[in-house]
XYZ file of C-alpha atoms in Angstrom:
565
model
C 118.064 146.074 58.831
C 120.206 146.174 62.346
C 118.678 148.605 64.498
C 121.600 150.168 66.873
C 121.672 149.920 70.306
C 120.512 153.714 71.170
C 118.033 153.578 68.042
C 116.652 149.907 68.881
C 116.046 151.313 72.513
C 114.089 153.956 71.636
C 112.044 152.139 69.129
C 111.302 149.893 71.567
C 109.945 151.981 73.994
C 107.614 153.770 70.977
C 106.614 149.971 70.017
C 105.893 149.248 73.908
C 103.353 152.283 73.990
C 101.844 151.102 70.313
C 101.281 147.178 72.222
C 99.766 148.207 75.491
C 97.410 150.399 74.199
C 96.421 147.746 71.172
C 96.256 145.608 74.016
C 94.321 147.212 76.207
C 91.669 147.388 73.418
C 92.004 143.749 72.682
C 91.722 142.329 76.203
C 89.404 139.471 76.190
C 89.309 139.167 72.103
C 88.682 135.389 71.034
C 91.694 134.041 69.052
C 92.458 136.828 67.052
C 94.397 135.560 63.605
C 98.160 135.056 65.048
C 100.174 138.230 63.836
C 104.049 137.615 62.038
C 105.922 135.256 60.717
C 106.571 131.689 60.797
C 109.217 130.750 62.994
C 111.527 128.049 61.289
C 112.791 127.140 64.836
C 109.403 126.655 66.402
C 108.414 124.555 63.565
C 111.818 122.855 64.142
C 111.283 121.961 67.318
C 107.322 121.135 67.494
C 107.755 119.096 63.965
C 110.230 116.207 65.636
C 108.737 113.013 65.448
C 108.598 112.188 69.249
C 108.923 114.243 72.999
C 109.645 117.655 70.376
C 112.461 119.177 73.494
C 113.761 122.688 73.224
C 117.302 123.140 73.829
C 117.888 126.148 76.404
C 120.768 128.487 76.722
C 122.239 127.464 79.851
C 122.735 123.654 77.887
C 119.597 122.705 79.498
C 116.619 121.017 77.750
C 112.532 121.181 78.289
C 110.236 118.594 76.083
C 107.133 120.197 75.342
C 104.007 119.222 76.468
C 100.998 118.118 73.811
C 99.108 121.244 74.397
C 102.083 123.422 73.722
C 102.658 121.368 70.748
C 99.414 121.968 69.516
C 99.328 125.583 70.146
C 102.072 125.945 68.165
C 100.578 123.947 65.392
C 97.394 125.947 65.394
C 99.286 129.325 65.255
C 101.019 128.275 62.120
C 104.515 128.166 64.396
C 103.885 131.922 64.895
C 105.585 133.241 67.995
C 103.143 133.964 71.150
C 105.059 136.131 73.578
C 107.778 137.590 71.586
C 108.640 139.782 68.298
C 111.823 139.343 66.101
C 114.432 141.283 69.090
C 111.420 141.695 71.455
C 109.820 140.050 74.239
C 106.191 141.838 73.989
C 103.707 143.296 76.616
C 102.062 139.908 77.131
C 105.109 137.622 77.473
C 106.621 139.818 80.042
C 103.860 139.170 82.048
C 104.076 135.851 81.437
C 107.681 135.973 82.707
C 106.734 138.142 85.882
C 103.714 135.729 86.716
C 106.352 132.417 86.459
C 108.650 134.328 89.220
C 105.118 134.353 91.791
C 104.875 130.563 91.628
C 106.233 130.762 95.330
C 102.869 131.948 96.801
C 101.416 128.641 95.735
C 104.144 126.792 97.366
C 105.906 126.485 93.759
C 109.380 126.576 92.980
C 109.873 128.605 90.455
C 113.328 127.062 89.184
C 110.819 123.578 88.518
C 109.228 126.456 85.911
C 112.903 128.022 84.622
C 112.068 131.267 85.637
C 115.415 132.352 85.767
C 116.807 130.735 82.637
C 113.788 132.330 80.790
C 114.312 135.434 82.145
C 118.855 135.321 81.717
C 117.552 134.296 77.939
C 115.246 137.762 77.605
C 117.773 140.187 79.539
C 120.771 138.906 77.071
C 118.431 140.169 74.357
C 117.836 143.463 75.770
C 121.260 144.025 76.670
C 122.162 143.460 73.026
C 124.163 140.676 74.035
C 123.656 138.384 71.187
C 124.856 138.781 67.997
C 122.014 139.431 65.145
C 121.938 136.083 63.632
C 121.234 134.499 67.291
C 118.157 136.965 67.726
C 115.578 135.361 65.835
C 116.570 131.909 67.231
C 116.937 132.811 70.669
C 113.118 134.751 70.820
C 111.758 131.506 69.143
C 112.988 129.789 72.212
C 112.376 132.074 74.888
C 108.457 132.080 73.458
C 108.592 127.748 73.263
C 110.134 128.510 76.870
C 106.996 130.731 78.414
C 104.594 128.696 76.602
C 105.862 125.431 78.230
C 106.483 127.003 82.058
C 102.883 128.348 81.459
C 101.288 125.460 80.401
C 103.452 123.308 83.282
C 101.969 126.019 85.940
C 98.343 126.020 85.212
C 98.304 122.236 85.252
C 100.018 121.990 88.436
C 97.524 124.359 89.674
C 94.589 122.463 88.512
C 95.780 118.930 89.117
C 98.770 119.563 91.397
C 102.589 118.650 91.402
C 101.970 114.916 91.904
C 99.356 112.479 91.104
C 98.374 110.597 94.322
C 97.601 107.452 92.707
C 100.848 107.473 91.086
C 101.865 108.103 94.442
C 100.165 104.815 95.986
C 97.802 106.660 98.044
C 94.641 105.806 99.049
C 92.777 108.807 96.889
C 89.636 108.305 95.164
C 88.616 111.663 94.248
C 88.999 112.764 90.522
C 90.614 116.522 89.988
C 89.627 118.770 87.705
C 90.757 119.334 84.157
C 93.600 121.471 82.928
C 92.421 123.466 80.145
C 96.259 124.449 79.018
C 95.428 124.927 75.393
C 92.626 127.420 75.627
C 94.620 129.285 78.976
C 97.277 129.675 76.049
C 95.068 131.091 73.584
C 93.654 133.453 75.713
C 96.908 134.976 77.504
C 97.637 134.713 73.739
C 95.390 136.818 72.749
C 96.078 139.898 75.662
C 93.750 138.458 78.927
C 95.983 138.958 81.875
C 97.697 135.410 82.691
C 97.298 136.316 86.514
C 93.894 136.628 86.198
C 93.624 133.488 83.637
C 95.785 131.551 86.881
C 93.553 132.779 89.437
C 90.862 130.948 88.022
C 92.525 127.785 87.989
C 93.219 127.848 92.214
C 90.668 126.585 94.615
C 88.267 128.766 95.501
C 87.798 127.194 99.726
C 89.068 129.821 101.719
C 91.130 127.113 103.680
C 93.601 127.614 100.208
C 94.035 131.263 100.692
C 94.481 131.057 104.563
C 97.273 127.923 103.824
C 99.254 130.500 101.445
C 99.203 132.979 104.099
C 100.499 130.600 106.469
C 103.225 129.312 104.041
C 104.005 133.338 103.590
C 104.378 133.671 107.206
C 106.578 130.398 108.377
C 108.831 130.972 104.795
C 109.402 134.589 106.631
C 110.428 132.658 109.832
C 112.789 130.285 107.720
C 114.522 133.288 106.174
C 115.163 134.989 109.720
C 116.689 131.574 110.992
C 113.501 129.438 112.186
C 112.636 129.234 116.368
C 115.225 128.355 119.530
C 115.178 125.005 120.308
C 113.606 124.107 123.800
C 115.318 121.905 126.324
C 113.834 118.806 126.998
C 113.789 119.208 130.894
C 112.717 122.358 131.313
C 109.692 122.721 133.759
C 106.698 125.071 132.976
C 104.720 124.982 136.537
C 103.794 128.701 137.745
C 106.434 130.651 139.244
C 109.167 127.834 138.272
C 111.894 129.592 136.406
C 115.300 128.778 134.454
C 117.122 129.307 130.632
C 114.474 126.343 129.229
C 111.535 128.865 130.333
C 113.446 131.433 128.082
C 113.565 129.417 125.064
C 110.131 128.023 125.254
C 108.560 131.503 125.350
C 111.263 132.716 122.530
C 110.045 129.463 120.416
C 106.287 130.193 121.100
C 106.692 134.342 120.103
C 108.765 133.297 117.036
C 106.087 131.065 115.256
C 104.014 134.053 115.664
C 100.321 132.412 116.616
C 97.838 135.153 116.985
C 96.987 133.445 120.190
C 100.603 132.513 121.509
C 102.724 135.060 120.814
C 100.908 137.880 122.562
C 100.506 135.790 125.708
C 104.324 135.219 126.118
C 105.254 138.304 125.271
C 103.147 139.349 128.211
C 105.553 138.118 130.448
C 108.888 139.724 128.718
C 109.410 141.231 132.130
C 110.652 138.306 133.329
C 111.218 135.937 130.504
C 112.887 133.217 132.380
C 109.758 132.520 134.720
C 106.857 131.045 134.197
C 103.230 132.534 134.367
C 99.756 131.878 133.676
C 99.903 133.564 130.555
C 102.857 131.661 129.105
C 100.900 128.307 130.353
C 97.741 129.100 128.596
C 100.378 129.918 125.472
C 101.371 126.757 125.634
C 98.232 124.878 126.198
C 96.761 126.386 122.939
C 99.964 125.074 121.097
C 99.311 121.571 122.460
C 95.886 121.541 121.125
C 97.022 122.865 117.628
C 99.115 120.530 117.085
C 96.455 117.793 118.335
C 98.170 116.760 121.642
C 96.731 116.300 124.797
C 96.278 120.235 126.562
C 97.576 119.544 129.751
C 100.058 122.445 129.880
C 103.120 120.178 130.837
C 105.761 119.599 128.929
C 105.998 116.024 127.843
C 108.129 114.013 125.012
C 105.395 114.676 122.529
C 105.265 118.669 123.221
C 109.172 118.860 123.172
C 109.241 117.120 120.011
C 106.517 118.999 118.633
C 108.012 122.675 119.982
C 111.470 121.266 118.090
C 109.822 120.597 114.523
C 112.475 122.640 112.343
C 110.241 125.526 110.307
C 111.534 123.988 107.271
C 109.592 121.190 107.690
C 106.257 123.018 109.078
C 107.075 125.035 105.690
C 107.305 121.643 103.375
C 104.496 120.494 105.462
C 101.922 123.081 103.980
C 103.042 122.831 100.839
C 102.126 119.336 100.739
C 98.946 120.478 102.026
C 98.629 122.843 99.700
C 98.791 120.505 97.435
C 96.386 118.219 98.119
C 93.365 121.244 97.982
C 94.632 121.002 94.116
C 93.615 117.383 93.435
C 90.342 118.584 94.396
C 87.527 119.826 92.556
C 88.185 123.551 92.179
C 85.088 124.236 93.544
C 83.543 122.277 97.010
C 79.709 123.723 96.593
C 77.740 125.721 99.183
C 76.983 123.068 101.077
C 78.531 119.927 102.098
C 80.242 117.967 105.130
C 84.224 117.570 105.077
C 85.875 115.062 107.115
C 89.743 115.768 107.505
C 90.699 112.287 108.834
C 93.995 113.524 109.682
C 92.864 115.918 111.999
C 90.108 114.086 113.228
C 87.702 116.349 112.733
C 84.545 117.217 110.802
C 83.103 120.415 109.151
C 79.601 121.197 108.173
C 79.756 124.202 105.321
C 76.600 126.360 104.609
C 76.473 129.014 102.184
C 79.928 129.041 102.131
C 80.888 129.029 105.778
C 81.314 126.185 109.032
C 78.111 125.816 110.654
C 79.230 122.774 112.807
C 82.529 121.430 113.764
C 83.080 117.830 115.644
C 85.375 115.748 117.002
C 85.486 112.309 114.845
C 87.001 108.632 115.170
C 88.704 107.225 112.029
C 90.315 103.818 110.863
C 93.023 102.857 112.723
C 96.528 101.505 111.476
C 95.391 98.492 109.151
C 91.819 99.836 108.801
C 92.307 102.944 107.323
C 89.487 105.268 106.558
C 89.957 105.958 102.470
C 89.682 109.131 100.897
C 86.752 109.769 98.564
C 83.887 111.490 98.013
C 80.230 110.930 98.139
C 76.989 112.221 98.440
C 74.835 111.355 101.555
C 71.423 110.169 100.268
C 69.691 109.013 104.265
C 69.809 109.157 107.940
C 69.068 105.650 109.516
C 67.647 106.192 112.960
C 67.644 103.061 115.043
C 70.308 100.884 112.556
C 70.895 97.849 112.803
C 74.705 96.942 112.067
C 75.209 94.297 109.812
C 78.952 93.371 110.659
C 81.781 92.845 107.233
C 83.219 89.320 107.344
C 86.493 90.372 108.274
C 85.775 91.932 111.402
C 83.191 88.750 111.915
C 86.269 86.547 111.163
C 89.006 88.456 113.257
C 86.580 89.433 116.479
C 82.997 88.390 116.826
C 83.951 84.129 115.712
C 86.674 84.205 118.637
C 84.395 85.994 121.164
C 81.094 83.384 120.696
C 84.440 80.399 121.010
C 85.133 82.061 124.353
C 81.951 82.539 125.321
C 78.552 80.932 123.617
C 76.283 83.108 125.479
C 77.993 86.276 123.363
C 75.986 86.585 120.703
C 72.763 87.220 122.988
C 74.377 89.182 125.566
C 75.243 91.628 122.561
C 72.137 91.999 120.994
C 73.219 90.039 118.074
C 71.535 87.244 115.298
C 72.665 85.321 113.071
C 70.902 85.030 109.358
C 70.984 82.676 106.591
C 69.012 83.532 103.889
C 67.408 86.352 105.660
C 66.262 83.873 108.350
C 67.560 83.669 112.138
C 69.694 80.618 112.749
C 71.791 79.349 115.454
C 75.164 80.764 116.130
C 77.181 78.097 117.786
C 79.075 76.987 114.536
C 79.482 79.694 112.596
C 82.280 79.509 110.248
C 84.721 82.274 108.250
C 83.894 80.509 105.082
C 79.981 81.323 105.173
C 80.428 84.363 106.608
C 83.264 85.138 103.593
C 80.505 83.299 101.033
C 77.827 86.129 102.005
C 75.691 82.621 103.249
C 75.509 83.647 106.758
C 75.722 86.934 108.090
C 76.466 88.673 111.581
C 73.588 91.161 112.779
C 73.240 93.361 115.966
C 69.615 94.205 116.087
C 69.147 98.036 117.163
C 69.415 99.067 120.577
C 71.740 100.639 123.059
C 74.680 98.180 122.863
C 74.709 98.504 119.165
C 78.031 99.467 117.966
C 76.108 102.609 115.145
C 74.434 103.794 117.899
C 70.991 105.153 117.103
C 71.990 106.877 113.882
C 74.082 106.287 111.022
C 74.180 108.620 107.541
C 74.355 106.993 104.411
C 76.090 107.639 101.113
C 76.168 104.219 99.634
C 80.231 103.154 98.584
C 81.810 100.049 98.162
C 83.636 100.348 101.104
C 80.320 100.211 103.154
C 82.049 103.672 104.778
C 79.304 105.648 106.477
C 79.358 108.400 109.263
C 77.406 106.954 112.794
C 76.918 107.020 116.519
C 78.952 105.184 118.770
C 78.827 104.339 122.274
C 81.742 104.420 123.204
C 81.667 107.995 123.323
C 84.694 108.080 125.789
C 87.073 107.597 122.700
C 86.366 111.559 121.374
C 88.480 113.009 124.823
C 91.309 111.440 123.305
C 93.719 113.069 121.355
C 94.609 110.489 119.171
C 91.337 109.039 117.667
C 92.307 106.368 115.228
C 90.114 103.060 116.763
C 87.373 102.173 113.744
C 87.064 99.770 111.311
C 87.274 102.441 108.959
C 83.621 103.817 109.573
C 83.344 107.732 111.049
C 81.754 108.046 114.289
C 80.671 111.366 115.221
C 80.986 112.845 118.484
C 77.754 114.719 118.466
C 75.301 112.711 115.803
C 71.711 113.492 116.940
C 72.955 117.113 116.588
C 74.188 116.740 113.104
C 70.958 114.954 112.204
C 69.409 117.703 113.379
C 70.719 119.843 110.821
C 71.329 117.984 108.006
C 67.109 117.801 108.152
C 67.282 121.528 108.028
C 69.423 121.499 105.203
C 68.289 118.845 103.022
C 65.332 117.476 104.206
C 61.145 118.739 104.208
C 60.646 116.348 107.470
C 61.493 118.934 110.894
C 63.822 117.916 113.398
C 61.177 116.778 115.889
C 60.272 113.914 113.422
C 63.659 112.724 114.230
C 62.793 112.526 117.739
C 59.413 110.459 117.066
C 60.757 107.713 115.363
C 63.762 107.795 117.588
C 61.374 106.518 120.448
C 59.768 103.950 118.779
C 63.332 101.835 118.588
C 62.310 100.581 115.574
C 64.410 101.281 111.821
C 63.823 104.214 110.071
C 64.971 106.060 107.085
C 64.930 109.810 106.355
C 65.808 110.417 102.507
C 67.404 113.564 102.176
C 65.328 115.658 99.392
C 68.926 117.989 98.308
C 71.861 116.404 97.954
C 74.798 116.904 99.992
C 78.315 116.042 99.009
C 80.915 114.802 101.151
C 84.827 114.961 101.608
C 86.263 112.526 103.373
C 89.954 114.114 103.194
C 93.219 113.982 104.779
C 94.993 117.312 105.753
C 97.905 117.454 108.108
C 97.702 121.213 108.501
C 94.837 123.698 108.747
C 94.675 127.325 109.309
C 91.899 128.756 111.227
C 89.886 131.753 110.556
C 92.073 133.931 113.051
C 95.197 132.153 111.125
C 95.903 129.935 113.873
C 97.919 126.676 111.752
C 97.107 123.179 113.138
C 99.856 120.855 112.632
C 97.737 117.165 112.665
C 99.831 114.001 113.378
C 100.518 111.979 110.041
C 98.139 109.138 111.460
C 98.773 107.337 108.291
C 102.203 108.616 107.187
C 101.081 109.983 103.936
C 103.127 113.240 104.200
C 106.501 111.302 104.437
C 105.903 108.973 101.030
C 104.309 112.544 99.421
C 107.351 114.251 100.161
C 109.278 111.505 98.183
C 106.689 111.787 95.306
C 107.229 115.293 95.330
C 111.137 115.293 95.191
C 110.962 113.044 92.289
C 108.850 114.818 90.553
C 110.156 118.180 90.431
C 113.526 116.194 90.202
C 112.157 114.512 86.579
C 111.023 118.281 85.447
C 113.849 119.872 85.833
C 115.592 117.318 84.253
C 113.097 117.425 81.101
């Protein structure tokens, strides 16, 4: 029977009131027996024999995933989210929660959150003629159940695989449970609360999706002034470039910055302490050298369009998804980008350092580990590459360099001459390089182990002069730490029954030891180009190994080959 418009409202509204409260005493039920009919265009669409695609109103078409395929199958092609005229309780907040992808730094057009939601309003504007109504519910349910499904796994796993990607990313995310996410917003659990539990819990997520809030704000009230390149910032100087720069430094809104130049409002064109300190904290932010002058590198950072600091923690964003949700209580991070390295207790930073990564053709990779020792005294056994490429030419310049550097040379686990060494031995694993432990040895007088096939470890250095710069891409790939007999310190607190003063002991005798760590402790080596700090300060690192340019790409495509799905 054709309910009329004024009669089919009404009902509605009584049928609304009947749902939420049969909801409300459903939440959490397990996969309650699916309610209704059939649907002879869901079993249309999920029986064709490959990539089953649901045509959409606007002409446009979305294949269906496995596990929407399957959910359909178990249901017995039973709609999910909507009635014969009627999109129900649950799959209008299914549609609401596809139109919040944005706080995630989603686009909710990759999801068809407005064709979903054009579909439902022509529907409940009676827009359709009756035979359509069946038809066009059947697809507006395949639709939610798809966007869903497409959300929670981009939320889990991200928007782009970095292998796929060609980066150098050895750290497995977590699964996407879509099917039994379905079956539970299915079966009345809240969807929002079924897609909180999918994003990572580190508070660096949450503090990046405030920070994306905050610079998408800027973007829509027409980004920052540009700043002249020669403008000059030295106290009491003044001119329009002084103007600009403390416009540009208020407008990103820093909870540092913008308070001290708006100190100086009075007289905006001149140039104070406070607005020189402003500027000083941006420099370090954005990992440049804090001299307070403005140089090509400031200017250039100052003139970054927001639309790109916006893309730029998305990305970042992003890459916290093809993590493992969850980090642990304890473990040490390395963001390479940033060149930098956290220590997390009990949830929360208990040392931060300045670190050295790979340089340009000895990148650092990105993986994750878990450190089993400290080595105190180490010798450093040196990889046949850098053997071939350095320490072969040095003893040809000078014979004497092997003993002036500490170093032996083994075969078989024996000392032998050095004179004729050659790169096919050394390549062979016949002859290796050694440098015996001491204070010209390049580990220092610590290293901490988590055994990879990289040989990638965390160590002393010392050439310590290389952590007061503010680019610090010089290793082989290897981590030096700024600060190592300090983190040795506490890792023994952490994970060790042997006190810190052991560490001391054996330190003396100059003489290899091992300290086996009792817990285990995980670590990140990661690569971040932006960071927001407790006070929601947002570092912008350099892209020391141009990852966020060939993500960007990935990205593009991708969302380019969903919507065209």
């Amino acid at each position: 029977m054709r309910i009329g418009t004024g009669g089919r409202t009404a009902w509605r509204r009584l049928y609304t009131l009947v749902l939420i409260a049969a909801g409300a005493g459903a939440a959490g039920a397990c996969d309650r027996e699916p309610r209704g009919e059939p649907s002879a265009q869901i079993r249309e669409v999920v029986s064709q024999a490959s990539r089953p695609t649901l045509r959409l109103a606007n002409g446009d078409t979305l294949q269906l995933s496995p596990a929407v395929v399957a959910f359909y199958r178990e249901r017995g092609y039973r709609q999910a989210w909507t009635d014969y005229d009627e999109i129900l309780g649950r799959g209008k907040r299914l549609l609401g929660l596809m139109g919040r992808t944005e706080a995630d730094g989603l686009d909710p057009g990759a999801y068809r959150y407005a064709v979903a939601e054009r579909m439902v309003m022509q529907v409940e504007e009676d827009s359709l003629k009756e035979s359509q109504e069946p038809g066009q519910m059947s697809r507006v349910d395949m639709a939610l159940s798809e966007v869903f499904a497409r959300y929670a796994s981009h939320l889990a796993r991200g928007t782009v695989d970095p292998k796929e990607s060609g980066l150098d990313w050895r750290i497995p995310p977590d699964t996407a449970p879509v099917g039994r996410l379905l079956r539970a917003a299915a079966n009345d659990e809240d969807p929002a609360r079924l897609i909180a539990g999918l994003r990572p819990t580190s508070p660096e997520y949450r503090r990046l999706q405030e920070a994306l809030a905050r610079y998408e704000r800027i973007q829509a009230q027409g980004g920052w002034p540009t700043v002249p390149a020669k403008t000059t910032v030295k106290v009491g100087a003044s001119g329009v470039g002084v103007g600009a720069l403390r416009a540009r430094l208020i407008a990103e809104g820093d909870p540092v910055e913008k308070p001290l130049a708006e100190a100086g409002n009075a007289s905006p064109n001149s140039v104070d302490r406070r607005l020189r300190e402003a500027l000083e904290h941006f420099q370090r932010r954005h990992g440049l050298d804090a001299g307070g002058g403005l140089g090509p590198q400031t200017v250039a950072a100052l003139n970054v369009p927001v639309e790109q600091r916006v893309l730029q923690l998305k990305l970042n964003l992003d890459r916290w998804r093809w993590l493992p949700r969850n980090l642990g209580q304890r473990y040490v991070l390395v963001n390479v980008a940033g060149f930098d390295m956290d220590v997390v207790d009990g949830g929360k930073v208990v040392m931060n350092q300045n670190v050295v990564v790979g340089q340009q053709g000895w990148e650092t990779p990105i993986f994750r580990d878990t450190m089993e020792a400290i080595e105190i005294n180490p010798t450093w056994t040196v990889p046949p590459s850098i053997a071939e490429k350095e320490i072969i030419p040095a003893i040809q310049r000078d014979p004497g360099y092997l003993q002036a550097e500490n170093f032996e040379v083994l075969r078989g686990g024996h000392a032998v001459g050095g004179s004729s060494i050659s790169a096919a031995a050394l390549a062979s694993g016949d002859v290796v390089i050694r440098q015996r432990p001491g204070p010209k040895n390049a580990l220092g007088q610590v290293k901490f182990l988590f055994p990879n096939k990289d040989d990638i470890y965390l160590h002393d250095t010392p050439a310590d002069r290389l952590f007061s710069e503010s680019d610090r891409a010089f290793s082989h790939g290897c981590i030096r730490v700024e600060k190592p007999v300090e983190l040795a310190h506490l890792i023994m607190r952490m994970a060790t029954d042997v006190p810190p003063e052991r560490f001391e002991q054996l330190r003396a005798t100059g003489e290899t030891h091992d300290i086996r760590l009792a817990r285990p402790l995980p670590i990140y080596i990661l690569y971040f180009t932006s960071w927001v700090e407790d006070d929601g300060s947002v570092r912008f690192y350099q892209d020391v190994y141009r990852q966020d340019r060939q993500l960007d790409e990935q990205a593009r495509e991708k969302l380019e080959r969903v919507a065209a799905r």
